[in-house]
Coordinates of C-alpha atoms in Angstrom, one line a residue:
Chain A
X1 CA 34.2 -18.0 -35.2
X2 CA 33.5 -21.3 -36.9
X3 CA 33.3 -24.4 -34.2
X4 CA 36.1 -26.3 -36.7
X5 CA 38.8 -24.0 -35.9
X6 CA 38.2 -24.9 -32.3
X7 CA 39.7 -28.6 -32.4
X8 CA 41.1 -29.1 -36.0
X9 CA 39.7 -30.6 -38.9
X10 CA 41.1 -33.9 -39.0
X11 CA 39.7 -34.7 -35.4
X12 CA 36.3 -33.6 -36.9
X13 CA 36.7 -36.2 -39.6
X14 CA 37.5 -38.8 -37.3
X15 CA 34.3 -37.6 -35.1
X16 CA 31.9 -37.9 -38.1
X17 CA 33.3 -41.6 -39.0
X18 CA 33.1 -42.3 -34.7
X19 CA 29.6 -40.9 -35.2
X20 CA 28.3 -43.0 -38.0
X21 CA 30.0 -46.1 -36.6
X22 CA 28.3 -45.1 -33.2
X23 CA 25.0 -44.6 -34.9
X24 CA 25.3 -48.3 -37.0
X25 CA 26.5 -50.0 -33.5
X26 CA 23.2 -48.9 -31.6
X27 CA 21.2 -50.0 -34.8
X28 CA 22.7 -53.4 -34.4
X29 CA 22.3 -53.8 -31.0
X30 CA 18.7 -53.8 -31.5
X31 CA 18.7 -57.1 -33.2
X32 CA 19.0 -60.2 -31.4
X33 CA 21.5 -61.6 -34.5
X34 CA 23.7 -58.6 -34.9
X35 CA 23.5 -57.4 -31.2
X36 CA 27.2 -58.7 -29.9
X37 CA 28.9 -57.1 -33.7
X38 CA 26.7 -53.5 -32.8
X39 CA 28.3 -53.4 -29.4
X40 CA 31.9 -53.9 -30.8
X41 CA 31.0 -51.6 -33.4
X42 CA 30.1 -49.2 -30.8
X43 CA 33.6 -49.9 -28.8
X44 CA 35.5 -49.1 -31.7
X45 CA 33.6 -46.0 -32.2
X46 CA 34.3 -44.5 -28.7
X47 CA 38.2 -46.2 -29.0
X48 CA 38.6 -44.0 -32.0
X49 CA 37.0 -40.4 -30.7
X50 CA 38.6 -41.3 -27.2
X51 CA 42.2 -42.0 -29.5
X52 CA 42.1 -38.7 -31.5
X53 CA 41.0 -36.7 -28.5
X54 CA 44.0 -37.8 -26.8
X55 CA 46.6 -36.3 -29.2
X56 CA 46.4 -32.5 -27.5
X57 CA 45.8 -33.3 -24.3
X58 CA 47.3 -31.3 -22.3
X59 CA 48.1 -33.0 -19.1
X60 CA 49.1 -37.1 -20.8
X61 CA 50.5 -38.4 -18.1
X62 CA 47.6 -37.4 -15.2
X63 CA 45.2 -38.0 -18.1
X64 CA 46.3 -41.8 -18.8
X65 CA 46.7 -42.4 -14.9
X66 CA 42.8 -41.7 -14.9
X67 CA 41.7 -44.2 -18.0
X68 CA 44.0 -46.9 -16.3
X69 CA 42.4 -46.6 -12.9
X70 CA 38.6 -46.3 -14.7
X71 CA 39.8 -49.5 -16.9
X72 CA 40.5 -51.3 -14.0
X73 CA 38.1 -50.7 -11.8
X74 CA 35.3 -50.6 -14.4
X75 CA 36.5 -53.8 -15.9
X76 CA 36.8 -55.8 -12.3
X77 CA 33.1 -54.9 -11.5
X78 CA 32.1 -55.8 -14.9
X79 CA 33.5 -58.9 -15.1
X80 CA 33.2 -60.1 -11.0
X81 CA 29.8 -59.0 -11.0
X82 CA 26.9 -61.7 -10.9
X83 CA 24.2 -62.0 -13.2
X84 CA 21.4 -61.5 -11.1
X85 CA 23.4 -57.9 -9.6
X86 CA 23.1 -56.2 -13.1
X87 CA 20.3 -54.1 -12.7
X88 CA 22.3 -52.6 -9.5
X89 CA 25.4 -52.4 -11.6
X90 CA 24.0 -50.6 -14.7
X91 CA 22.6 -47.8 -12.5
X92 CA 26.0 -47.4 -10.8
X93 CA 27.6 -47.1 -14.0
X94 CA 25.4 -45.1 -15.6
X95 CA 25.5 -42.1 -12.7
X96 CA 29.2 -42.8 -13.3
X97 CA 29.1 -41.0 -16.4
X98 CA 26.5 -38.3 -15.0
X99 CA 29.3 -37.4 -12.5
X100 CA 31.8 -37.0 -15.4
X101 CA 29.5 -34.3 -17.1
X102 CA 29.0 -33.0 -13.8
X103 CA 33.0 -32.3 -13.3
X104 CA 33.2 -31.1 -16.9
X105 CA 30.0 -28.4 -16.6
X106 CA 32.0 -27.5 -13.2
X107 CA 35.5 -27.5 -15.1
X108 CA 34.3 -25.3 -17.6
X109 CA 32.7 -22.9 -15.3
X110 CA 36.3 -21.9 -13.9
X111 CA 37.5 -21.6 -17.2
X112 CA 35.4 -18.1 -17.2
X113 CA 32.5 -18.7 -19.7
X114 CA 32.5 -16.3 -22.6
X115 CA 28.8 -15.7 -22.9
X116 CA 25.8 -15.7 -21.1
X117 CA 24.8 -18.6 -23.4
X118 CA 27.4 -21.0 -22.1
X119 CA 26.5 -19.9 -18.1
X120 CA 23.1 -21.2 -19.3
X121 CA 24.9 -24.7 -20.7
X122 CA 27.0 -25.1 -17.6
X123 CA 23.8 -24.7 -15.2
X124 CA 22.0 -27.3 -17.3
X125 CA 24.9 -29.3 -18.0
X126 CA 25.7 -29.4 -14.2
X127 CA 22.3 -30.3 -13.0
X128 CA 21.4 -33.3 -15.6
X129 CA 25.0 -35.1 -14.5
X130 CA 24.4 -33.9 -10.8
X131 CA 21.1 -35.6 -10.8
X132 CA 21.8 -38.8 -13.0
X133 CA 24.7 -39.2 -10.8
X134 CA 23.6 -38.6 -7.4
X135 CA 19.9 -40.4 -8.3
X136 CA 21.7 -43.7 -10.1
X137 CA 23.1 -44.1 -6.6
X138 CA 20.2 -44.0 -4.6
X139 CA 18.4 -46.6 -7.9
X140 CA 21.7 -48.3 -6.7
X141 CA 21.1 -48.9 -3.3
X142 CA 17.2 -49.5 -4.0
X143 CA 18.3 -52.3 -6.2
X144 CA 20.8 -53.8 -4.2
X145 CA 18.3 -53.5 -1.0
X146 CA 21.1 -51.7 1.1
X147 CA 19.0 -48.7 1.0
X148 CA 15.3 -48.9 2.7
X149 CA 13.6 -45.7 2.8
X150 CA 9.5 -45.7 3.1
X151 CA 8.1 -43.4 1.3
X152 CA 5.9 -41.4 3.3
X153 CA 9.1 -41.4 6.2
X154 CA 10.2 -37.9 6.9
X155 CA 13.5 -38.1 5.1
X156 CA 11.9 -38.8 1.4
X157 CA 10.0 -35.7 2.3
X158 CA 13.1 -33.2 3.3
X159 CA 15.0 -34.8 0.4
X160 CA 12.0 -34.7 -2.6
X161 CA 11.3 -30.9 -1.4
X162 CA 15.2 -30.1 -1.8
X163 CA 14.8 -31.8 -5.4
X164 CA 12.1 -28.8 -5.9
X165 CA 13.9 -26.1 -4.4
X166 CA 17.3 -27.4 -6.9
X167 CA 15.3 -27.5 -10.0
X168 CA 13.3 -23.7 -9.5
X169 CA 17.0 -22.6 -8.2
X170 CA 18.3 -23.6 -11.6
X171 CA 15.5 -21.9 -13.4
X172 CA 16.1 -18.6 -11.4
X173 CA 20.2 -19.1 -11.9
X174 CA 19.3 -19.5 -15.9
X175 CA 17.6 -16.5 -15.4
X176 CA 20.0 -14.5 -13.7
X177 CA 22.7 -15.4 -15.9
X178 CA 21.5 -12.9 -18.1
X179 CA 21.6 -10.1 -16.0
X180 CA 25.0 -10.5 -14.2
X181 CA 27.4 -12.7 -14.1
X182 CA 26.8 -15.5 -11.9
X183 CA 29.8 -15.6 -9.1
X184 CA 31.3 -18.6 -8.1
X185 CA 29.6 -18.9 -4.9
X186 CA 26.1 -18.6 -6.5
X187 CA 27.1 -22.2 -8.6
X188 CA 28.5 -23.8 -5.8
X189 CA 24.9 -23.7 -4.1
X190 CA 23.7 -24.9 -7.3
X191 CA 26.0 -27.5 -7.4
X192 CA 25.3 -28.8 -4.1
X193 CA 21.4 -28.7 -4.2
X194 CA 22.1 -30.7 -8.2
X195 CA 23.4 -33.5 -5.9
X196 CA 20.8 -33.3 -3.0
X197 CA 18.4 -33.2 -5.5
X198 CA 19.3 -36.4 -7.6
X199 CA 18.6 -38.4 -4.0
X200 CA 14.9 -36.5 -3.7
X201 CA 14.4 -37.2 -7.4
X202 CA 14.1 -41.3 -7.3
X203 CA 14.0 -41.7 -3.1
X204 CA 10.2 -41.9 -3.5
X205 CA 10.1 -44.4 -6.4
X206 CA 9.1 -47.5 -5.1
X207 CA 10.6 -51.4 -6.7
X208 CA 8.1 -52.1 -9.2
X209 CA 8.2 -48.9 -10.9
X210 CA 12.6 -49.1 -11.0
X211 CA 12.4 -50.2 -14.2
X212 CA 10.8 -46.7 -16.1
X213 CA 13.6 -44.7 -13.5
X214 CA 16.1 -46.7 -14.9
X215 CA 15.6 -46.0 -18.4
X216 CA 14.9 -42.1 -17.7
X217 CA 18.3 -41.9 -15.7
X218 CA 20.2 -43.5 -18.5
X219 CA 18.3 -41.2 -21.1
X220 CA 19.8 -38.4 -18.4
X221 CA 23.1 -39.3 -18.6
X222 CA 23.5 -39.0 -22.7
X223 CA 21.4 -36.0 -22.8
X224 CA 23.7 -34.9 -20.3
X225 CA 26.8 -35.8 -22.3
X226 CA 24.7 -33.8 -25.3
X227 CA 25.1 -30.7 -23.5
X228 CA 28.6 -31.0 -22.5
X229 CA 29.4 -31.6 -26.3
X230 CA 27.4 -28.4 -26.7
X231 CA 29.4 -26.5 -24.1
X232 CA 32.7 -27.7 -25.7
X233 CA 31.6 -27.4 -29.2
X234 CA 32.2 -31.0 -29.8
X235 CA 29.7 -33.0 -32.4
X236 CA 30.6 -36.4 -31.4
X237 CA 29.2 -35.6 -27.9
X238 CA 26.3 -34.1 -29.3
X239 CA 25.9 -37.4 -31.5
X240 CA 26.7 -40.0 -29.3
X241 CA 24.5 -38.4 -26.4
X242 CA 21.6 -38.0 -28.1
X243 CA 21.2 -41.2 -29.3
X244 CA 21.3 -42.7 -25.7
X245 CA 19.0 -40.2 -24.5
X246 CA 16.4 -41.3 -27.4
X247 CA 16.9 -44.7 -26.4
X248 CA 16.5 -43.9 -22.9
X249 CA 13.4 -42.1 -23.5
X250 CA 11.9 -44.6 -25.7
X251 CA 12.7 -47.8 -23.3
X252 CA 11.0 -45.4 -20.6
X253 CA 7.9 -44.6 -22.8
X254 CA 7.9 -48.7 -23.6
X255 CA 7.9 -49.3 -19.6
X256 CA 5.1 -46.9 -18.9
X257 CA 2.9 -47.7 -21.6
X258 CA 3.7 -51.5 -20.3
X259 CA 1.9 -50.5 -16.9
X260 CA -0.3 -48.0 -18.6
X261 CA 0.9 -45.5 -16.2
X262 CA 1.7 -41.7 -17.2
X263 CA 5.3 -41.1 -16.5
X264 CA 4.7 -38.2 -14.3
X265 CA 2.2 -40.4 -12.2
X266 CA 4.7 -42.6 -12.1
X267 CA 7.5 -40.1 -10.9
X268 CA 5.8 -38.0 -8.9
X269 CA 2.7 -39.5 -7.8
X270 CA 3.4 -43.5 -7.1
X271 CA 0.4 -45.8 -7.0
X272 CA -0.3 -44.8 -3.2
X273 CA -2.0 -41.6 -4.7
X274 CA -4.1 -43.4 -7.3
X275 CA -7.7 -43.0 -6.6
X276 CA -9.0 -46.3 -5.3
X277 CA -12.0 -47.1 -6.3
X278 CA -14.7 -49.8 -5.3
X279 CA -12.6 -52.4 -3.8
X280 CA -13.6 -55.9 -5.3
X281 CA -15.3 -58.4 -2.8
X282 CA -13.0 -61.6 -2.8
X283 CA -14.9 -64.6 -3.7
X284 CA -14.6 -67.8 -3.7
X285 CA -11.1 -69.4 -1.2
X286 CA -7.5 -69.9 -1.9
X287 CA -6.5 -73.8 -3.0
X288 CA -3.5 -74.5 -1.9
X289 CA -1.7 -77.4 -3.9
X290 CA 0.7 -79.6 -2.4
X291 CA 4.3 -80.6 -4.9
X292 CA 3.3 -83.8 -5.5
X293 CA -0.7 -83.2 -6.8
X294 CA 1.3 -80.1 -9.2
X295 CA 3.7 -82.9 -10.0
X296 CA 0.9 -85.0 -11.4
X297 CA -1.2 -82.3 -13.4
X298 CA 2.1 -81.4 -14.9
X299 CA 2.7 -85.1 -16.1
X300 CA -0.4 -84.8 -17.8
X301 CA -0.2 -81.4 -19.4
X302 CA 0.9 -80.6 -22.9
X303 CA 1.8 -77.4 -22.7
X304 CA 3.0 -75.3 -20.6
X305 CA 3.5 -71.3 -19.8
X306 CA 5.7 -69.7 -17.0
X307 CA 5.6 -66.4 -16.3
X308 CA 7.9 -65.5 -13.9
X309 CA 8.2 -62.4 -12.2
X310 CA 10.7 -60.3 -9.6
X311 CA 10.2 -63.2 -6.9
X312 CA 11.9 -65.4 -9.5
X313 CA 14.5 -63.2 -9.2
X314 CA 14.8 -63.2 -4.9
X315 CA 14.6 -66.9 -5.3
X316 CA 17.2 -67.2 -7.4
X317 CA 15.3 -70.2 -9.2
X318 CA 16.1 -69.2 -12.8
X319 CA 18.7 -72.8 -12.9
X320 CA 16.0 -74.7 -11.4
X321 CA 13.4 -73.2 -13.2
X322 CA 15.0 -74.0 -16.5
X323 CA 15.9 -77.8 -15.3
X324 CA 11.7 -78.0 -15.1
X325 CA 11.2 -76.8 -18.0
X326 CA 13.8 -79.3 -19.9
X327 CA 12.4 -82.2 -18.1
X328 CA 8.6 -81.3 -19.2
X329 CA 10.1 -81.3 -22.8
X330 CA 11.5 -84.5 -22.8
X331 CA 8.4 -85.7 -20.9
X332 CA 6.3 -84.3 -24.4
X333 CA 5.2 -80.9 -23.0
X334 CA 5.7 -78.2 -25.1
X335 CA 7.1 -75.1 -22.5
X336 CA 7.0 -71.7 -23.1
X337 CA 8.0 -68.8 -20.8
X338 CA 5.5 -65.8 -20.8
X339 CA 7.4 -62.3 -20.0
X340 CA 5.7 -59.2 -19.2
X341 CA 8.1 -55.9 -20.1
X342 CA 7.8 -54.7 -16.3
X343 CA 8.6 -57.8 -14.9
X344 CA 11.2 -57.5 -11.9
X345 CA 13.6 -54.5 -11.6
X346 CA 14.6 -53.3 -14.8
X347 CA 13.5 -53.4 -18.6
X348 CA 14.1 -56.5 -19.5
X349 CA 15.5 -58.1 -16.1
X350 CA 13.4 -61.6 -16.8
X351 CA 15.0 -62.2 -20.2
X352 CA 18.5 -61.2 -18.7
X353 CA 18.2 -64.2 -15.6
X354 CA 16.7 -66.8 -18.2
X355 CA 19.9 -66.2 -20.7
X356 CA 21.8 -66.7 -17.9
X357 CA 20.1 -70.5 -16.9
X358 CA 20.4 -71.0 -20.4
X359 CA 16.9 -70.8 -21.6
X360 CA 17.0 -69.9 -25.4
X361 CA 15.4 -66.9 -26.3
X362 CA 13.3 -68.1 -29.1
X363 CA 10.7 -69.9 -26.2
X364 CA 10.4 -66.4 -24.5
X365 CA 6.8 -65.0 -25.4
X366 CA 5.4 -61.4 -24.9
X367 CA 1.5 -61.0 -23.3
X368 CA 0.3 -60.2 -27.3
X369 CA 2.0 -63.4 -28.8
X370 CA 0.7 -65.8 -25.7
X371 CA -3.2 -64.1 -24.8
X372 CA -5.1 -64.7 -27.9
X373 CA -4.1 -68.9 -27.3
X374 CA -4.3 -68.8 -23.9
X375 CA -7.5 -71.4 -23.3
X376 CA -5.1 -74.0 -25.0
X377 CA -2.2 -73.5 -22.4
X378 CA -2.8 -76.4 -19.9
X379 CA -0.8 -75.3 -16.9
X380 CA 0.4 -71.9 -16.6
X381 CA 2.7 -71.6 -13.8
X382 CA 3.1 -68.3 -12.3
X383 CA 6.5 -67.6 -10.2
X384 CA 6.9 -64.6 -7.9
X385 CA 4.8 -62.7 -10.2
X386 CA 1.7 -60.7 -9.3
X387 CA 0.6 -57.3 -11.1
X388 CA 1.5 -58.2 -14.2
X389 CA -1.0 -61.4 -14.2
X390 CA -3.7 -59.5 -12.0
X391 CA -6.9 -60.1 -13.8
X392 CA -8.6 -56.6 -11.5
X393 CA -6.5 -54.7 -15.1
X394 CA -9.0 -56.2 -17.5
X395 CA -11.8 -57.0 -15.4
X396 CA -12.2 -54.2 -12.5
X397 CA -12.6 -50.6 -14.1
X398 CA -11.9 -49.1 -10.4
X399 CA -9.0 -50.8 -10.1
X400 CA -5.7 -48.7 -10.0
X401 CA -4.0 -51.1 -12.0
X402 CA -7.4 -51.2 -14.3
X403 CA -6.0 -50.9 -18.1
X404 CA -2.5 -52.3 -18.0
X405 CA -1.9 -55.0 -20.3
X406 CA -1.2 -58.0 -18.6
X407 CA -0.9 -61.9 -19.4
X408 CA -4.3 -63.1 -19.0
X409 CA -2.8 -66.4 -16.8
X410 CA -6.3 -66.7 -15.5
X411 CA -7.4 -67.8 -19.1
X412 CA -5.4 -71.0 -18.5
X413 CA -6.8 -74.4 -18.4
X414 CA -5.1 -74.6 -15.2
X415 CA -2.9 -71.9 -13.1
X416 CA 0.1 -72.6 -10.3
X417 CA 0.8 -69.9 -8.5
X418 CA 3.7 -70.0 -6.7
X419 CA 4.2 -67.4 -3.8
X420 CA 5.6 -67.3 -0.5
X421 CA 2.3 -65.6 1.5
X422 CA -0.7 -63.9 0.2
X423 CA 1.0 -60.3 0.2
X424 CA -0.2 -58.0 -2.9
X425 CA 2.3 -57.3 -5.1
X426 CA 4.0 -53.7 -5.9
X427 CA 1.2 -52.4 -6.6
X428 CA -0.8 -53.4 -3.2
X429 CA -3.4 -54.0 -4.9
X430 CA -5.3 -57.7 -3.9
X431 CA -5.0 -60.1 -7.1
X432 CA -8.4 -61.8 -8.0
X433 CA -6.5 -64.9 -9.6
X434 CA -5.7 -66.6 -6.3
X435 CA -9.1 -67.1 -5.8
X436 CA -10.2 -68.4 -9.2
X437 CA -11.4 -71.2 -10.0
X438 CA -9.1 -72.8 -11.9
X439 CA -6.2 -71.8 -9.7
X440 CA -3.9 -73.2 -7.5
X441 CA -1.6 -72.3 -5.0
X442 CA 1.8 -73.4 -4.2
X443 CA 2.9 -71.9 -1.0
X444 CA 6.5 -71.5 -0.4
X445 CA 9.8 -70.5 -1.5
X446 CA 9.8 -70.4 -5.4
X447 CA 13.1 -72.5 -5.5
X448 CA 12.6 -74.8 -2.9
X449 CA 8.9 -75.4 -4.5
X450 CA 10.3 -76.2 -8.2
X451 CA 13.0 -78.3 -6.9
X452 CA 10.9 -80.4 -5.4
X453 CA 8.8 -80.9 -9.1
X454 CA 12.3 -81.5 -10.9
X455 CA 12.6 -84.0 -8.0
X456 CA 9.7 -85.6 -8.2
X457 CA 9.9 -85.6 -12.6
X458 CA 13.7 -87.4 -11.6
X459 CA 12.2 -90.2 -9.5
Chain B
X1 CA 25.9 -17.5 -31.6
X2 CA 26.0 -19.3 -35.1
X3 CA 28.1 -22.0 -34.4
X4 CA 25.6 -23.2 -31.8
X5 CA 22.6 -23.1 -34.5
X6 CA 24.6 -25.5 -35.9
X7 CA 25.4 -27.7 -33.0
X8 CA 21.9 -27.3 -32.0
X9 CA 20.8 -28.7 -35.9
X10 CA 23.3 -32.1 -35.3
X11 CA 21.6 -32.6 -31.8
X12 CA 18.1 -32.0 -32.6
X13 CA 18.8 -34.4 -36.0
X14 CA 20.3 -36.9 -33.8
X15 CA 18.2 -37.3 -31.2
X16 CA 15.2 -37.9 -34.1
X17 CA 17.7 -40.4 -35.5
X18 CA 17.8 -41.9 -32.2
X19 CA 14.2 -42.3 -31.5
X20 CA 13.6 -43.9 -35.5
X21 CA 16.6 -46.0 -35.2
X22 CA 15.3 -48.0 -31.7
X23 CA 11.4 -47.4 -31.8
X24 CA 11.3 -51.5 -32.4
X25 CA 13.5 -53.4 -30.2
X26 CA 12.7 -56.9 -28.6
X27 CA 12.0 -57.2 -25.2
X28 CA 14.7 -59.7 -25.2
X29 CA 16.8 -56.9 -25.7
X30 CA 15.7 -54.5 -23.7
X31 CA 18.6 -54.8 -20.5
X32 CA 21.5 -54.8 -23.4
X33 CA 20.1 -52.4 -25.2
X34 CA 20.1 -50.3 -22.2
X35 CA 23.1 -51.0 -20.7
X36 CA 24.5 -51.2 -24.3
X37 CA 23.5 -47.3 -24.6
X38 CA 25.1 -46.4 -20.8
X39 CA 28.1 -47.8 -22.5
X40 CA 27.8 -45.0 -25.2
X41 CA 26.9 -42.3 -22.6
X42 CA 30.9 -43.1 -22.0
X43 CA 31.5 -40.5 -24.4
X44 CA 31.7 -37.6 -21.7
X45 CA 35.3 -39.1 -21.6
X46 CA 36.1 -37.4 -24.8
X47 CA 35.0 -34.1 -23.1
X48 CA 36.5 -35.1 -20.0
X49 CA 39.9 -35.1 -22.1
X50 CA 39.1 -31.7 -23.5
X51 CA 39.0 -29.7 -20.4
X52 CA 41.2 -27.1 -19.8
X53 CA 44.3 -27.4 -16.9
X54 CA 44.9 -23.9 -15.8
X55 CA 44.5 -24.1 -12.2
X56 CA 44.9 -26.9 -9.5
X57 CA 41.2 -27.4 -9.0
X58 CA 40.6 -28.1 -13.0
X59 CA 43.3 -30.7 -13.0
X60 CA 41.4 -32.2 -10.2
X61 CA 37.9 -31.9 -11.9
X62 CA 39.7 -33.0 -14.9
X63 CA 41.2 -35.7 -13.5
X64 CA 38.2 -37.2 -11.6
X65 CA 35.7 -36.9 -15.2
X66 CA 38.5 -38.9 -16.7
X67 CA 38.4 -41.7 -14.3
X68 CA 34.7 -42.0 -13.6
X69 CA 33.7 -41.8 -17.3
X70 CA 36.3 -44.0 -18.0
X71 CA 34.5 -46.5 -15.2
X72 CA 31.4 -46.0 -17.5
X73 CA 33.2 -46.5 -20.7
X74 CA 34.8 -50.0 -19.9
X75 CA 32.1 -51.4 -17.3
X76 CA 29.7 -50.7 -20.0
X77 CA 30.9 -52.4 -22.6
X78 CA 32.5 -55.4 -20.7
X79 CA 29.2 -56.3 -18.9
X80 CA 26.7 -55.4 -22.1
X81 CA 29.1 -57.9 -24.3
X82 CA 28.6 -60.4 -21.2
X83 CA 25.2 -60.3 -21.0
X84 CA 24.6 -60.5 -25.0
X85 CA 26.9 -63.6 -24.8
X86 CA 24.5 -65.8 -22.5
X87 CA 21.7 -65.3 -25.6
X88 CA 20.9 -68.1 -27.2
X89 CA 18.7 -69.4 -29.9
X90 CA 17.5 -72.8 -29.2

């Protein structure tokens, strides 16, 4: 029995080339020069293994039906979609490839299983898909706000206890595989409570922390496409899987470490839990700043820093945040834009909206490059963010944010805050800067606010 | 048994090829990366093709992996090639 008389030897070539060209794309895309060249690299990788697979199929016609009606519909939604929807629309895709390992693992169980081995592989196999799939749709409907569940309502409880209940069922049906064969009625139970599970497994998560279930889910879905290339003895699966589920995994360490959070406190425990310690005394009142006064201590600055955060994002104010910053550059200001890892709703999601307004990436700064020179930025103008410039992480040791790296806005000469009310952010924890010294606050929607600025640099 | 242990050797390789490979990626590049890598995840299709047709219900199954993985497959790349378009250097 040796796994290259399975699928013959020439497919196997062609899967080692797929694999290496696979392995070189991801490489690239890693780079901001080679990134677009990686991702065709990794197109042609998947159009060859997808090419070579296709010569015994057994069923051409139903299977070719299938690749024209995902081509089309994967294609519309990628290219109708708008810029600000693609956090939404990479966690719909993504559970779309759970669900495919979910049909395969479920495929392959009514082709009889051989060993006890490959009952374990399905039941694995079957839950990863089940729960990437089912748990990309509820990150889905989080993102797109058409799903609002609290977390402490009744129905995150029933469905977070059924995730529990799915995951010791799979170890028990892993166990009992090796005692008797498991019966087809036993795996449809398991199938079910896969999918009820996925919905208990990231119902709880709240906004802020989307970003670190968002990578895990995609690291799910190749790890989950890993097992199904170890249920069908195919290496190319095995290849191409585990590489996105070490990129998931590494994205998701990135995110934690960004809100120096553990990831099981962030998965299972959720900042409500977080032992609160002494809460700080506010001091000092909130300066509210009208446009014009901002307009004028902007005139005057000479450099600037905006850090924008997920209320940039619900504004939609990337366009007009962009026109700003071109017209404090022509006016002599040197602009940079300040971005903190887990700012908005996905890894990333700030540098994704500021492409889109066409704000090169080379003025983009992370909290190490921009903190050490802070005292030298004149403004710093802080849009719809709030954790991620709370001075409580540095300053407060009770704090539950206390530890997370953050950009130290408060450093700034001077510090706009724009913001619609004085909510706390995700976190719900109250955010020291406001009441500074140095800052001020601009009250009102972030658009409408910076509008009035480009207006009043126009005039 | 033994052609697993050697399965089991390409995935364990790979996945530590993964994690060398991406351990220092931009921040700019985090969402493509990302969505880049759900792209790749595609590659269930190539099992989806595999599976076996002997009853009505595995044509179905069969049928439905196809299309859904295919949905990942050209989503993924479309919108991850969109999104590395809009980055510019100044």
């Amino acid at each position: 029995m040796n796994f290259i008389e399975n699928i013959s030897s020439f497919q196997n070539i062609i899967y080692i080339a797929s694999s290496i060209l696979f392995i070189t794309g991801i490489k690239m895309l890693g780079k901001e020069d080679t990134a677009v060249k990686g991702n065709f690299l990794s197109a042609f990788a998947m159009f060859i293994a997808v090419s070579i697979t296709l010569i015994n199929v057994i069923n051409p016609l139903l299977i070719l039906i299938g690749i024209g009606i995902g081509a089309i519909i994967g294609s519309l939604i990628a290219l109708k979609v708008k810029m600000t929807s693609i956090p939404e629309m990479v966690a719909l895709f993504n559970g779309f490839g759970g669900l495919a390992t979910f049909f395969i693992a479920w495929s392959e169980f009514n082709s009889l299983p051989a060993n006890t081995f490959q009952y374990v592989l399905i039941m694995i196999t079957t839950f990863i898909g089940g729960v990437t799939f089912s748990g990309s749709v509820v990150a889905y409907g989080k993102l797109s706000e058409r799903l609002k569940v609290d977390k402490s309502s009744i129905i995150t409880k029933i469905f977070t206890t059924i995730f529990y209940i799915s995951l010791i069922y799979l170890i028990y049906s892993i166990v009992i595989a090796k005692i008797f064969t498991p019966s087809f009625d036993f795996y449809s139970i398991l199938l079910i409570l896969t999918l009820l599970g996925g919905i208990g497994f990231v119902i709880p998560i709240g906004g802020g922390d989307m970003p670190v279930v968002i990578s895990l889910l995609n690291s799910f879905s190749g790890i989950a496409a890993a097992f199904a290339g170890l249920l069908l003895l195919n290496n190319v699966l095995i290849v191409a899987g585990s590489l996105v589920g070490a990129s998931g995994l590494i994205l998701t360490i990135i995110m934690a470490k960004a809100m120096n959070r553990s990831i099981g406190n962030i998965l299972f425990v959720g900042y409500a839990s977080s032992s609160s310690g002494p809460k700080s005394e506010e001091t000092g009142e909130v300066k509210p700043i009208n446009v014009s006064d901002a307009y004028l201590i902007l005139e005057n600055a000479s450099s600037v820093l905006v850090i924008p955060g997920y209320g940039m994002a619900v504004a939609q104010a990337q366009h007009v945040v962009r026109e700003l910053g071109e017209l404090l550059e022509t006016n002599g200001t040197e602009v940079k834009y300040g971005i903190h890892p887990v700012a908005g709703r996905m890894p990333g999601h700030m540098n994704v909206l500021l492409a889109e307004a066409n704000v090169p990436y080379d003025v983009l700064v992370e909290p190490d490059d921009v903190n050490p020179s802070m005292d030298s930025v004149d403004v710093a103008v802080v849009i719809g963010a709030n954790d991620v410039v709370n001075p409580s992480a540095t300053e407060e040791p009770g704090s539950p944010i206390y530890g997370m790296p953050i950009i130290e806005a408060h450093n700034a000469r001077t510090v706009f805050v724009l913001k619609r009310s004085m909510s706390s952010g995700f976190a719900g924890v109250q955010n020291p800067l406001f009441f500074k010294e140095n800052t001020r606050m601009l009250f009102g929607d972030a658009k409408e606010s910076i509008g009035g600025l480009v207006a009043e640099f126009k005039e | 048994m033994e052609e697993y242990v050697l399965l089991g050797f390409v995935l364990i390789l790979s996945i530590y090829l993964g994690l060398e490979l991406i351990s220092k990626v931009p921040s700019t590049l985090h969402t493509p990366l990302m969505s880049g890598a759900n792209a790749i995840s595609g590659i269930a299709l190539v099992g989806a093709l595999m599976l076996g047709s002997d009853s009505q219900l595995q044509e179905i199954l069969a049928f439905l992996a196809v299309t859904f993985a295919s949905i990942n497959v050209f989503g993924g790349y479309l919108v991850t090639n969109r999104m590395l378009k809009m980055f510019k250097k100044k």
